[in-house]
Structure formats: C-alpha cells, structure tokens
mmCIF file of C-alpha atoms in Angstrom:
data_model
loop_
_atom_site.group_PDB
_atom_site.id
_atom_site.type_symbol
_atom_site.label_atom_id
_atom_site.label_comp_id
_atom_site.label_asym_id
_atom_site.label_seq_id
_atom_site.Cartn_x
_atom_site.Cartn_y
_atom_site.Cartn_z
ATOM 1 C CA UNK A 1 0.000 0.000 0.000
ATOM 2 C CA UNK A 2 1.192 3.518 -0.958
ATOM 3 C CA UNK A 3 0.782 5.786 2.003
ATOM 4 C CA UNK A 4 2.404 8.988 0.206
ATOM 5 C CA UNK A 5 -0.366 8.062 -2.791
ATOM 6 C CA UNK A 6 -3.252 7.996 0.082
ATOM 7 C CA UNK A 7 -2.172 10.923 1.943
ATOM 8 C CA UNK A 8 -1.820 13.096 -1.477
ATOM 9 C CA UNK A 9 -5.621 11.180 -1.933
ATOM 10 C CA UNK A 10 -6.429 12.940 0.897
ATOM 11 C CA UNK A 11 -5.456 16.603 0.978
ATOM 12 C CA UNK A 12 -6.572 16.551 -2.170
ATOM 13 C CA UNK A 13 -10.465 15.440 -1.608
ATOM 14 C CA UNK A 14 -9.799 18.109 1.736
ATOM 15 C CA UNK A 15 -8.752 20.484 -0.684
ATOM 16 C CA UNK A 16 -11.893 19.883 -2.898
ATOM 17 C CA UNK A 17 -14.401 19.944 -0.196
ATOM 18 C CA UNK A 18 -12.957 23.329 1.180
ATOM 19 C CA UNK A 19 -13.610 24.518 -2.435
ATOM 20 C CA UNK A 20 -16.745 23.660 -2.589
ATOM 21 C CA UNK A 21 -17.996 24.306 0.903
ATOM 22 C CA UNK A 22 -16.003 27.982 0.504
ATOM 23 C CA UNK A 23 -18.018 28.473 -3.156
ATOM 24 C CA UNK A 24 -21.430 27.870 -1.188
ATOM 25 C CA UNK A 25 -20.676 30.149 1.243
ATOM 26 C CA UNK A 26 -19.856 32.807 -1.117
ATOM 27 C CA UNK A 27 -22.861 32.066 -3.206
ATOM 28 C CA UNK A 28 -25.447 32.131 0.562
ATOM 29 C CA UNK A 29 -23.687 35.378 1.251
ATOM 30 C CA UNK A 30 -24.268 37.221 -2.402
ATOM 31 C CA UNK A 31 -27.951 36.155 -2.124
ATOM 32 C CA UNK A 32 -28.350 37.342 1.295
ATOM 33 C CA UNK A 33 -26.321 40.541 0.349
ATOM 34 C CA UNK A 34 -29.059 41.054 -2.855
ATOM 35 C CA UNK A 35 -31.999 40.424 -0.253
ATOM 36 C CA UNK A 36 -31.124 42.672 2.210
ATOM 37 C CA UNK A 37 -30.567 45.243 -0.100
ATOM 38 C CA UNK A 38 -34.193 44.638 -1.615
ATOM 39 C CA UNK A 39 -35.501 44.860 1.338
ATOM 40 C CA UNK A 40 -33.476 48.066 2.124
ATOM 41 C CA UNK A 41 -34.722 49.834 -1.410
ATOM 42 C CA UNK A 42 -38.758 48.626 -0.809
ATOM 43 C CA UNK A 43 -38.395 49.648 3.062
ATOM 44 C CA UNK A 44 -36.040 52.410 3.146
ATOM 45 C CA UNK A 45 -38.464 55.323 4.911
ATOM 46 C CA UNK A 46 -39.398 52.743 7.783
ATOM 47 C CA UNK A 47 -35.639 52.395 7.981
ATOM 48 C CA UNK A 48 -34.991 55.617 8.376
ATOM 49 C CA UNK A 49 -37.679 56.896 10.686
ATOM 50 C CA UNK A 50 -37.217 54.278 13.724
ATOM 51 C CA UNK A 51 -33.625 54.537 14.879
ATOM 52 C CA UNK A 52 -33.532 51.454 16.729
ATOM 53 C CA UNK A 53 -34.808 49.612 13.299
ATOM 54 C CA UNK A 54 -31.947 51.659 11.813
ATOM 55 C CA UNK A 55 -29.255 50.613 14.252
ATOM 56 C CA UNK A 56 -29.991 46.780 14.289
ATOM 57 C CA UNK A 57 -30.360 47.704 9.990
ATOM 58 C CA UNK A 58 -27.146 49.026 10.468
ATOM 59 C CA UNK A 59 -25.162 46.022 12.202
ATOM 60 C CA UNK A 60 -26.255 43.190 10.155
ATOM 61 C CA UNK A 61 -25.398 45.227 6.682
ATOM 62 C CA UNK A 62 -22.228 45.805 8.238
ATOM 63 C CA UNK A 63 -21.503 42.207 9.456
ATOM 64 C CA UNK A 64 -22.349 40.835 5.755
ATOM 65 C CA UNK A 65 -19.781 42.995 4.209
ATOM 66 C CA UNK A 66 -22.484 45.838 3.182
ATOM 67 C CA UNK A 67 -20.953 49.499 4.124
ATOM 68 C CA UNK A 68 -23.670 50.822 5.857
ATOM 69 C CA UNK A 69 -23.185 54.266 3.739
ATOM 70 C CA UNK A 70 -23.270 52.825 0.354
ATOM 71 C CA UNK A 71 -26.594 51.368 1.219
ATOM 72 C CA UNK A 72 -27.770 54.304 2.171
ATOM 73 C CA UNK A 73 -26.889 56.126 -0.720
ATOM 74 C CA UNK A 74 -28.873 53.554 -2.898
ATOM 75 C CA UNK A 75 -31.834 53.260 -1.034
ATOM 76 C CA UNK A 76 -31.978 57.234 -0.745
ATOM 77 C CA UNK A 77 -31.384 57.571 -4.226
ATOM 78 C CA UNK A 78 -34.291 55.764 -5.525
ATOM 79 C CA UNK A 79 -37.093 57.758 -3.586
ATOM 80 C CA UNK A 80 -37.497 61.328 -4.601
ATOM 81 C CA UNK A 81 -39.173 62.342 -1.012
ATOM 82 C CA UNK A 82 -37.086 65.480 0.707
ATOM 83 C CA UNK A 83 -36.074 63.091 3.243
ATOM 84 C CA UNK A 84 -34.673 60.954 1.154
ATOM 85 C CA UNK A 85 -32.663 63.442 -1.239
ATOM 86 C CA UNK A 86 -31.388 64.838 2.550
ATOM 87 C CA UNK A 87 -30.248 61.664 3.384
ATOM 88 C CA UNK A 88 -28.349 60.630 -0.151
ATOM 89 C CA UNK A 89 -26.643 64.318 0.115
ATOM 90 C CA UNK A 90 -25.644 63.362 3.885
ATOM 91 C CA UNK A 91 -24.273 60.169 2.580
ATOM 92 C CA UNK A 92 -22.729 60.799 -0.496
ATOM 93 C CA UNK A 93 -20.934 63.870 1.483
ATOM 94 C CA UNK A 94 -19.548 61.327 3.746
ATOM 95 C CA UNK A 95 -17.752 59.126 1.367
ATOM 96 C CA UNK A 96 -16.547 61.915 -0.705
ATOM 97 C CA UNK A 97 -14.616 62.868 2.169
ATOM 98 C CA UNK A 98 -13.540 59.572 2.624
ATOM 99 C CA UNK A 99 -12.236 59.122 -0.627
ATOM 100 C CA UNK A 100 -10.221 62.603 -0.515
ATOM 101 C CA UNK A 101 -8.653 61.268 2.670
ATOM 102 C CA UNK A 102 -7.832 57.802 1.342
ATOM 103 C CA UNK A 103 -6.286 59.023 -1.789
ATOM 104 C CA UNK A 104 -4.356 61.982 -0.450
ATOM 105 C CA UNK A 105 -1.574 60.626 -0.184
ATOM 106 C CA UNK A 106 -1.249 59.659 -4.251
ATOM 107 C CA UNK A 107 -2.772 62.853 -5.045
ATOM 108 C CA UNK A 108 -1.969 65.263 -3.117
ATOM 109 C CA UNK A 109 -5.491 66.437 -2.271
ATOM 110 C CA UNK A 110 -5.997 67.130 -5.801
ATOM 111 C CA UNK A 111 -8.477 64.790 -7.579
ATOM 112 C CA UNK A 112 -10.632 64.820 -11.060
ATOM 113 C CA UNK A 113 -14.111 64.708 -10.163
ATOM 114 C CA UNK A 114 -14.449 61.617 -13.149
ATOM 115 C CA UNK A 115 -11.735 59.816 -10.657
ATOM 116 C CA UNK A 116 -14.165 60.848 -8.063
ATOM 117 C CA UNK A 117 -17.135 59.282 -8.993
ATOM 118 C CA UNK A 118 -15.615 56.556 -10.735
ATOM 119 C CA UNK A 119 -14.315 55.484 -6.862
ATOM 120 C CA UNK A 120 -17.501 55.951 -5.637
ATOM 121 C CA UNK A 121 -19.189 53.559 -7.828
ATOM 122 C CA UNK A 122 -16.932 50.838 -7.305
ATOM 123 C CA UNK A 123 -17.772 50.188 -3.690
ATOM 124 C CA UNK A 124 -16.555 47.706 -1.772
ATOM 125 C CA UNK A 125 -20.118 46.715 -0.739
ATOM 126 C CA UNK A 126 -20.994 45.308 -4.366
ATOM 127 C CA UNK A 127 -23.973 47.952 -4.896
ATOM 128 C CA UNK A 128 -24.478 49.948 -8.289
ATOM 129 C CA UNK A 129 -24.446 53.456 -7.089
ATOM 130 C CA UNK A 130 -25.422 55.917 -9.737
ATOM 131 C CA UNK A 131 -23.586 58.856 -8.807
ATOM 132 C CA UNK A 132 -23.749 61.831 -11.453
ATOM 133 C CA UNK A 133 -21.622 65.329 -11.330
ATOM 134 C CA UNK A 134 -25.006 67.343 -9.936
ATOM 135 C CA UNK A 135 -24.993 64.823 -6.949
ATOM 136 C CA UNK A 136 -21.283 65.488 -6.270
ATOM 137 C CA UNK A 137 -21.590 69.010 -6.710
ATOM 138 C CA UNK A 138 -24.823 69.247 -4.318
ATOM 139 C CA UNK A 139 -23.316 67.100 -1.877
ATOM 140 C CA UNK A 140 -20.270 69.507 -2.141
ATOM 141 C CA UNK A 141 -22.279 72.062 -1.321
ATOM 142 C CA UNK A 142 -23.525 70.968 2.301
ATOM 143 C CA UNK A 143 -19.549 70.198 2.941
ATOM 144 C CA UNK A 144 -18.677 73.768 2.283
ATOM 145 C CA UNK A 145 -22.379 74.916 4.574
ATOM 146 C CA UNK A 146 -20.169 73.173 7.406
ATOM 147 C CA UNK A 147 -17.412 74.591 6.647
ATOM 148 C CA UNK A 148 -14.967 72.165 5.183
ATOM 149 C CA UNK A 149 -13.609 73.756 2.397
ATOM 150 C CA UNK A 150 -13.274 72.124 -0.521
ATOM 151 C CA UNK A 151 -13.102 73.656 -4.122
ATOM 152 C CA UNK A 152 -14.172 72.819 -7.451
ATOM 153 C CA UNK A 153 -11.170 73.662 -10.156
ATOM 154 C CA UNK A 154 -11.251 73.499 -14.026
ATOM 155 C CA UNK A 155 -8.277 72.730 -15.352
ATOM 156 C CA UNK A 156 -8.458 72.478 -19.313
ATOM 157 C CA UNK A 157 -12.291 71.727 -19.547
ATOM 158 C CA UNK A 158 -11.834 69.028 -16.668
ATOM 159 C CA UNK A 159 -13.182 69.078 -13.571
ATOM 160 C CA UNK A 160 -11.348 68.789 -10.064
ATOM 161 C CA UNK A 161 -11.444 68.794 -6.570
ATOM 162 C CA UNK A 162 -9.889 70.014 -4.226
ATOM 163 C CA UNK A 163 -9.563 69.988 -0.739
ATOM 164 C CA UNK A 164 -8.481 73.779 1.216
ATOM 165 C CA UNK A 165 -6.508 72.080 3.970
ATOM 166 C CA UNK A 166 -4.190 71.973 0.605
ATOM 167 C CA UNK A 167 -2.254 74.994 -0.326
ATOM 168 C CA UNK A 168 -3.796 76.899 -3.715
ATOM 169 C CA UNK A 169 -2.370 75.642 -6.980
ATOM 170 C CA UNK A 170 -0.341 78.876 -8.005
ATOM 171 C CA UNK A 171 -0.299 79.813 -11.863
ATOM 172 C CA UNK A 172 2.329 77.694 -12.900
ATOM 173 C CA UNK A 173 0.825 74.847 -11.286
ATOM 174 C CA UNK A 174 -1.951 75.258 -13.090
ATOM 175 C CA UNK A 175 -0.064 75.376 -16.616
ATOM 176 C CA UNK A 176 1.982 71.950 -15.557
ATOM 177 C CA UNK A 177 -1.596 70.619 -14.768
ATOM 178 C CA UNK A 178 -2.978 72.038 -18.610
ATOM 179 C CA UNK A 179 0.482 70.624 -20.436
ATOM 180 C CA UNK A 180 0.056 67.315 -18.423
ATOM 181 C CA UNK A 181 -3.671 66.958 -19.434
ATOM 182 C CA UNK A 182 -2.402 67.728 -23.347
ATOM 183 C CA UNK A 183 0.258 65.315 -23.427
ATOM 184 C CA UNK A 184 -1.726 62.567 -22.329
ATOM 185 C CA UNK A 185 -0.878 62.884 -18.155
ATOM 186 C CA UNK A 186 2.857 63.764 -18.129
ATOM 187 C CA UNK A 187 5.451 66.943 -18.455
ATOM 188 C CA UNK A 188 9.112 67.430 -18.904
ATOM 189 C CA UNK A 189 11.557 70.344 -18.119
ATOM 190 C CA UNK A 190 11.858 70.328 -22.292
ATOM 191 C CA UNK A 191 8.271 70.775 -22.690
ATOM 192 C CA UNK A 192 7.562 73.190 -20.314
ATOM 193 C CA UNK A 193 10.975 74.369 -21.830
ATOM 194 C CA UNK A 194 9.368 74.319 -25.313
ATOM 195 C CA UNK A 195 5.649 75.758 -24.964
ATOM 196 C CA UNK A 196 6.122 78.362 -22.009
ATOM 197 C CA UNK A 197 9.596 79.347 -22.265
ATOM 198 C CA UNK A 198 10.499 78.751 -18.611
ATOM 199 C CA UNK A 199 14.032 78.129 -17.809
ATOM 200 C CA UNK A 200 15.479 75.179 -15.921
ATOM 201 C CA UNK A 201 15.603 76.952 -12.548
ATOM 202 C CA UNK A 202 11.974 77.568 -12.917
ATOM 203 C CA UNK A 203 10.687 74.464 -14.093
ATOM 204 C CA UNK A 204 12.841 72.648 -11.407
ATOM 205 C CA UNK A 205 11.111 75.019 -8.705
ATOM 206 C CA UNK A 206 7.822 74.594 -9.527
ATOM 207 C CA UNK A 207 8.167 70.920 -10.433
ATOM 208 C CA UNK A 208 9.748 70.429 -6.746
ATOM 209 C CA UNK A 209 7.330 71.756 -4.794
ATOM 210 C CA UNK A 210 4.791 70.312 -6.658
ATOM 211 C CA UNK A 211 6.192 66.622 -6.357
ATOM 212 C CA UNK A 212 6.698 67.786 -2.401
ATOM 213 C CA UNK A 213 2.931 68.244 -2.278
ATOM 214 C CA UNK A 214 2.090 64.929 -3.957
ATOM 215 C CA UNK A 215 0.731 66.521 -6.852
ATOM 216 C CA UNK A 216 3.351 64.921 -9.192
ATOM 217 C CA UNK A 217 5.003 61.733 -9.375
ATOM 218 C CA UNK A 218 8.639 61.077 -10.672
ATOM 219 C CA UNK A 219 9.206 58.309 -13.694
ATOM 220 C CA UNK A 220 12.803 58.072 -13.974
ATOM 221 C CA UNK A 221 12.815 54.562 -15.576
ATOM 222 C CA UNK A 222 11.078 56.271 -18.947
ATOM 223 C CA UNK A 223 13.581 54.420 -21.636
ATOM 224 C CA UNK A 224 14.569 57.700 -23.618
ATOM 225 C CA UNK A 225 16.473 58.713 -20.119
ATOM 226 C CA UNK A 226 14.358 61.669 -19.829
ATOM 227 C CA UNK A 227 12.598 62.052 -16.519
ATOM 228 C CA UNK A 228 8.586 62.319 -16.910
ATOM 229 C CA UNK A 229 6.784 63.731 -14.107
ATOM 230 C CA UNK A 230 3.189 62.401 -13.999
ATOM 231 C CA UNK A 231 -0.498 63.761 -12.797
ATOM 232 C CA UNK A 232 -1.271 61.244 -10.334
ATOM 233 C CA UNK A 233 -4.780 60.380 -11.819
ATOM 234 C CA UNK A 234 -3.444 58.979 -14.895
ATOM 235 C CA UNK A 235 -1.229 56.384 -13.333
ATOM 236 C CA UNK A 236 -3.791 55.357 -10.727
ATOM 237 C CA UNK A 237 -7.146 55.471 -13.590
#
C-alpha cells in the first residue's frame, strides 16, 4: 500500500471539499447581500424613521460585508421624497470625504471629479451606485455649509477637486496641470521648456514643490532617459 499516494488522496479530496464548501458560502452570502438590499430599497423610509430599526439595519449590513453608507446612498437615491434626497446628500458627502482622505496621499489632495465618482461607484459593498456630477456638486455644497472647504477647479475643460486644507495651486501649477492633461498625463523640463519658455531653474522650482505636495510623481525609468513627471490620476485610472 502507498501511504504517500493515500495521503496526497487525501489533501486533495480536503482540498476539494474546502472549495466547494467555501463556493457555497460565497454564493449564501451574495444572495443574502441582494436580499437585504431589496428589502433596504422597498423599506427604506421605515428604515430611516425608527432609529432602533436603523441601528440593528445598520449592524447586520455591516456584518455581511455591506458598508452601511453605500446602502444608504442607494436606497436614498431611488425615492425622490425630501427626506430621502437629505439623506443621499448626507451620505454621499460622507464618502466623498472619505475618498479625498484615502487618496491623499497619491494625489496630493488634488483629484478629477471623473476619478471621483468613478471610486464611488466601485464600492466595496458590491452595490451599483449611480452617482452623477449634480450629486457630487450638491453634496459639495452641504460640505462647504459646514465649513470644510473644498473647491471645485477646471483645469483644461476638466473638472477637479480640491480639498483647502491643501495649499492653492499657483499659476504655474496650473499650466503643468494644462500641459500634463495635453500630453496625455505627463510633463518634462523640455516641454515646459518648449511651450512656455520657462528656464530650468523655474521648471525645477515649480516641479519640486509640486512633487513635495504629492501633486506629481517622478518616472525616472522612462527608456529615452528623460525624466517624466506624472499627474497622479493617470497612473492610478
């Protein structure tokens, strides 16, 4: 008798079984994810009006996987009531914040708003949030009520956000952010050199502080041997 041939026998059919037994969990988890946000979208003003309701709501979307705020933003999104609209606005201000935060440090503070709501609809919790530019910019709005600051930019046609805590993009900033959106994400000192005139003292400057703020990223490994310094949306999109 082979023992290494049983024992191979074995963690194999263990193997298999973990498979399968992991696969059915998955599956009971998606359905019960897709029922409980059914029942959230046919149910979601009894939700919201009884707190405790909305508590206990809260901790079983949350120990499924289900980010309480994503939900939130669906379900609010498909009524039209005031209530509702307050609620999605609430939300939606929430996790724009917590997208700024999370991505500050590739960005700088400094993201498109098509990054922006791009993010936002690929949740974590699995949901199909239709988030448009109005909702970001009325959501934006009851931010800025409260005081936290941040401001809407057009660079080039494109829109941007921006949060105050980071300092103001000064002129040249703004043309390295124009050139970068022309070429396709990127600048060199030899085309800021070429279409503004600037001189390598400036460009080095303004490129500097700008990479010291995170709104640039270096590419040294760029096979011509010429250093590219990129807008950080375009290497994270």
């Amino acid at each position: 008798m082979n023992h290494n041939t049983d024992r191979d026998a074995y963690k194999q059919l263990g193997r298999s079984l973990n498979e399968r037994h992991s696969n059915q969990l998955s599956t009971q988890l998606q359905v019960f994810q897709s029922a409980l946000i059914n029942f959230a979208n046919d149910h979601a003003d009894e939700i919201s009006l009884n707190l405790e309701f909305k508590n206990k709501f809260t901790q079983i979307s949350q120990l499924i996987g289900i980010d309480p705020l994503d939900l939130l933003i669906y379900t609010s999104k498909n009524n039209s009531n005031n209530n509702s609209m307050t609620n999605f606005h609430a939300a939606l201000s929430v996790k724009i914040v917590e997208v700024c935060q999370n991505t500050r440090d590739l960005n700088g503070g400094l993201i498109s708003v098509k990054e922006l709501i791009s993010i936002l609809r690929e949740n974590s919790s699995g949901i199909v949030l239709d988030i448009t530019e109005k909702d970001i910019d009325n959501s934006l709005a009851s931010l800025n009520n409260l005081g936290k600051g941040y401001e809407v930019l057009f660079i080039n046609g494109k829109k941007w956000l921006k949060f105050s805590s980071t300092e103001n993009l000064s002129n040249d900033q703004l043309k390295i952010y124009e050139l970068c959106e022309f070429m396709g994400g990127f600048v060199t000192y030899r085309l800021l050199q070429d279409n503004y005139a600037w001189d390598k003292v400036r460009c080095k400057s303004v490129i500097d502080e700008m990479i010291m703020n995170g709104f640039l990223w270096v590419d040294s490994q760029d096979p011509t041997g010429e250093w590219k310094y990129w807008e950080p949306s375009w290497i994270s999109s």
